[in-house]
Every structure is written in C-alpha cells, then in structure tokens.
Amino acid sequence: MYPKLLIYLDRIRENAGAVVSRCKAKEISVAGVTKGICGHPSVAQVMLEAGCKWVADSRLKNIQLMREAGVKGPFMLLRIPMACEIDCAVDLASATLVSTVEAIELLERSCAAKRKSHGVILMIDVGDLREGILPCEVEGIGKSLKRCRWVTPLGVGTNVGCYGGVLPSPDNIGELVQVGHDLEGLLGCKLEFFSGGSTSSLKLLEKGELPEDVNQLRIGEAILLGRDVTHRQVISYLRQDTMMFEAQVIEVRSKPSAPKGELGADAFGNAPKWVDRGVRKRAIIAAGRQDVRPEGLFPTGKGISVIGASSDHLLLDVEEATFSVRWGDALSFYMDYGCMLAAATSQYVEKVIVQ
Ligand SMILES: *Cc1c(COP(=O)(O)O)cnc(C)c1O
C-alpha cells in the first residue's frame, strides 16, 4: 500500500562504509545515528556491519526496538536524558550524553542500585546554543563526575549546526578539545572520546581542518541520505538514493493556478501567496503533512514540482512533466532529512526494506 518509504539497505551500507573509511584514515571512529529513521533495526545492523562502533539514537523507544530486534549495539543515548528515563537509559544503553549535575547524580544512583556501570559523554556548548555546559562550568561538573563510582566519564562531545545553525570550525571544535583536556586534568585520567560533532563536521575532516584530538563523530544524515543540510549540499562521495518516498496519484486535472474566491488562511493558519501562471495541469497524490515535509520532497520525474500540501493531499504541477502523469500512477521522490524524519515517523507510511 502507498505511501511507501523505500529503504535501500545496500546503498546505506555503501554510505556507512565510505564514511567509516574516511574517518578511519584520520583515526576517528563513527557512531551511526539512527534517529532519522526511527531506529529501524535493519538500518542499525547495516551501520554496525559497515564498521560503526556505536549505534546512537535520541530516543530510548528506538533503542528498545533495536535491542528487541537483536541489534547488539553498543547503544548511546544521544539526547541528554529526562529525569523519568534515567533508569531505562541505564538498562538499555551503554552510554548517555549529559550536561547537568542532576542527570549525573541520578544516573549514579540508578547505576549503584543496579550495580552496573554506565558511560557518559559530557556535552560542551561551543556556540550553537542547544545542549551542553558552557566551557567555564567544567570545574563544577568535573567535581560531580569525580565523585561517581558507577558512572564512567567516557569523554566530551559537542553539537553544532543543530539549533543556532553555527557551523563547525577549527576554533569551536578546538574549544571542545581544550575543555576535554581541562576535564582530564580535573579527573586525573585520560578520556576515551573527543566526540567532535555530526555530519556537518565531515566537511572539516575533508579539508583536513578537524582538530587532531577529535576521535569520534556521530553521523546520521550523511549515512542515511548522503546529504549535509547545514552546508546545504549533497555529499559528493555518498549516495542520495538511499531512501525514496512513493505515493499514488488520486487526481489529475488542468486547473487555474490561482484560487478563486475570498482568501482566508490555509489549514495550517498560513496565508498562502499565489502566482497566477494561467491554467496548468496538476496532480494530487495521497500523502500530506501528516506523512512528509513537502518542502523537503524532490520529485524524481523531470518537469514535476511540488506546489503545496494539506494534511492529506500533496499538490504537484505536472504541466511540464516529460511523461504523462495518470490517475493511479505511483510517483517517487528524493527526501531531505526533515522529510525522511516525518515519513519514518508517520504510521501511515509503509516502510519497505529493499535489500
Ligand atoms: C542527531 C544528532 C547527531 C547526528 O546528526 P546528523 O546531522 O544526522 O549527522 C549527532 N549528535 C547528536 C547529539 C544528535 O542529536
């Protein structure tokens, strides 16, 4: 049944292999990030087979799903934990990203009760303003880590290009390394990981500008889609046809391109703006904002463009399509990260593994 999200495992394997070998050449290990595809176990398995050392996800539900499907891990919880999920995090993951004394103390208490150790990576905010301690806070939180018996400080990490849109640079990743060395001094031991960011950091790696001590990257988008949204580009040495969205045409008609009647807001409260291009042939496909992010959907058919969408209908201009689009046809699309996330999350989209 349509709509479908086609997942091409061999192509994802190829991407994962290419990322792993480029990182390996610089002595960097890769944590494969599965949250974009809701922790699909087959994708996680492929990442591990291609040489990723960790499976990392932001959601414990995804980690649980992967474990139940027999994926071995080790698993890393990518989102700094909620108080209510600390116990589960200790049960399901081997390591968690942290940025607060509260989380560290709760983790320690939970680990002690279970007599189980758990790794933490301390997140450092170097300017993107999402999670992480400010570099000046390292002493305080270092003291809290030093008091732990069960919680093991594995390293430091940073996140850029996520909220503030700050790009990784030798300066800001250098700051991460510096804070990591400060923490080593405070703890009196070496840290295993200097986790220098995500897909957006690959560009620094390519240019040879990633600070030397960085030895781990957490990579999702590059492996899953061969894209780097923060630099607004596709990654030339990776494939973008790893996942495709397919949906079925439910109406084809020539209609005026500007609506007629008094204009209010659309179903999402936006006031749409129209350019009158005369009468054009348009197609409706049976998928909408509940399934995809229309702005991130790119038709594979030449001459087809996305005009807009409501919750359940996606409107396409097919006037200049190089083939005839007919009722009942299935059309296919490339996706960006946001669109993949929506399609993976929608229960109405069938996920189809293609070997
Ligand atoms: C999502 C996420 C990543 C992976 O980001 P990509 O851009 O998909 O490579 C890495 N680290 C953290 C903390 C994340 O939340």
mmCIF file of N, CA, C and O in Angstrom, residues 121-125 155-159 176 193-197 218:
data_model
loop_
_atom_site.group_PDB
_atom_site.id
_atom_site.type_symbol
_atom_site.label_atom_id
_atom_site.label_comp_id
_atom_site.label_asym_id
_atom_site.label_seq_id
_atom_site.Cartn_x
_atom_site.Cartn_y
_atom_site.Cartn_z
ATOM 1 N N ILE A 121 29.079 10.964 28.209
ATOM 2 C CA ILE A 121 29.847 11.927 27.419
ATOM 3 C C ILE A 121 29.316 13.305 27.785
ATOM 4 O O ILE A 121 28.111 13.565 27.661
ATOM 5 N N LEU A 122 30.205 14.129 28.311
ATOM 6 C CA LEU A 122 29.794 15.460 28.759
ATOM 7 C C LEU A 122 29.713 16.403 27.560
ATOM 8 O O LEU A 122 30.688 16.587 26.826
ATOM 9 N N MET A 123 28.535 16.967 27.374
ATOM 10 C CA MET A 123 28.336 17.853 26.229
ATOM 11 C C MET A 123 28.802 19.275 26.556
ATOM 12 O O MET A 123 28.490 19.820 27.616
ATOM 13 N N ILE A 124 29.538 19.839 25.617
ATOM 14 C CA ILE A 124 30.085 21.186 25.774
ATOM 15 C C ILE A 124 29.448 22.074 24.709
ATOM 16 O O ILE A 124 29.483 21.726 23.523
ATOM 17 N N ASP A 125 28.873 23.201 25.128
ATOM 18 C CA ASP A 125 28.284 24.120 24.152
ATOM 19 C C ASP A 125 29.368 25.087 23.678
ATOM 20 O O ASP A 125 29.895 25.878 24.455
ATOM 21 N N GLY A 155 34.047 10.735 27.868
ATOM 22 C CA GLY A 155 34.618 11.774 27.028
ATOM 23 C C GLY A 155 33.798 13.042 27.025
ATOM 24 O O GLY A 155 32.903 13.228 27.852
ATOM 25 N N VAL A 156 34.141 13.904 26.073
ATOM 26 C CA VAL A 156 33.400 15.143 25.877
ATOM 27 C C VAL A 156 32.876 15.151 24.444
ATOM 28 O O VAL A 156 33.432 14.494 23.560
ATOM 29 N N GLY A 157 31.796 15.888 24.267
ATOM 30 C CA GLY A 157 31.225 15.965 22.928
ATOM 31 C C GLY A 157 30.629 17.330 22.698
ATOM 32 O O GLY A 157 30.398 18.092 23.642
ATOM 33 N N THR A 158 30.401 17.640 21.454
ATOM 34 C CA THR A 158 29.723 18.894 21.171
ATOM 35 C C THR A 158 28.783 18.709 20.001
ATOM 36 O O THR A 158 28.841 17.739 19.256
ATOM 37 N N ASN A 159 27.905 19.674 19.908
ATOM 38 C CA ASN A 159 26.887 19.651 18.903
ATOM 39 C C ASN A 159 26.887 21.022 18.259
ATOM 40 O O ASN A 159 26.787 22.019 18.947
ATOM 41 N N LEU A 176 36.234 22.571 22.152
ATOM 42 C CA LEU A 176 35.803 21.289 22.729
ATOM 43 C C LEU A 176 37.017 20.503 23.221
ATOM 44 O O LEU A 176 37.038 19.979 24.339
ATOM 45 N N PHE A 193 36.914 9.491 24.514
ATOM 46 C CA PHE A 193 36.306 10.108 23.333
ATOM 47 C C PHE A 193 36.326 11.626 23.337
ATOM 48 O O PHE A 193 35.946 12.257 24.334
ATOM 49 N N PHE A 194 36.765 12.181 22.230
ATOM 50 C CA PHE A 194 36.539 13.584 21.925
ATOM 51 C C PHE A 194 35.587 13.558 20.731
ATOM 52 O O PHE A 194 36.014 13.339 19.601
ATOM 53 N N SER A 195 34.307 13.722 21.047
ATOM 54 C CA SER A 195 33.267 13.493 20.054
ATOM 55 C C SER A 195 32.919 14.813 19.365
ATOM 56 O O SER A 195 32.206 15.647 19.902
ATOM 57 N N GLY A 196 33.474 14.964 18.171
ATOM 58 C CA GLY A 196 33.528 16.290 17.541
ATOM 59 C C GLY A 196 32.385 16.647 16.619
ATOM 60 O O GLY A 196 32.599 17.357 15.646
ATOM 61 N N GLY A 197 31.176 16.141 16.916
ATOM 62 C CA GLY A 197 30.029 16.600 16.159
ATOM 63 C C GLY A 197 29.442 15.556 15.240
ATOM 64 O O GLY A 197 29.691 14.356 15.401
ATOM 65 N N ARG A 218 29.560 11.499 15.369
ATOM 66 C CA ARG A 218 28.252 10.845 15.462
ATOM 67 C C ARG A 218 27.490 11.192 14.184
ATOM 68 O O ARG A 218 27.052 12.315 14.015
#
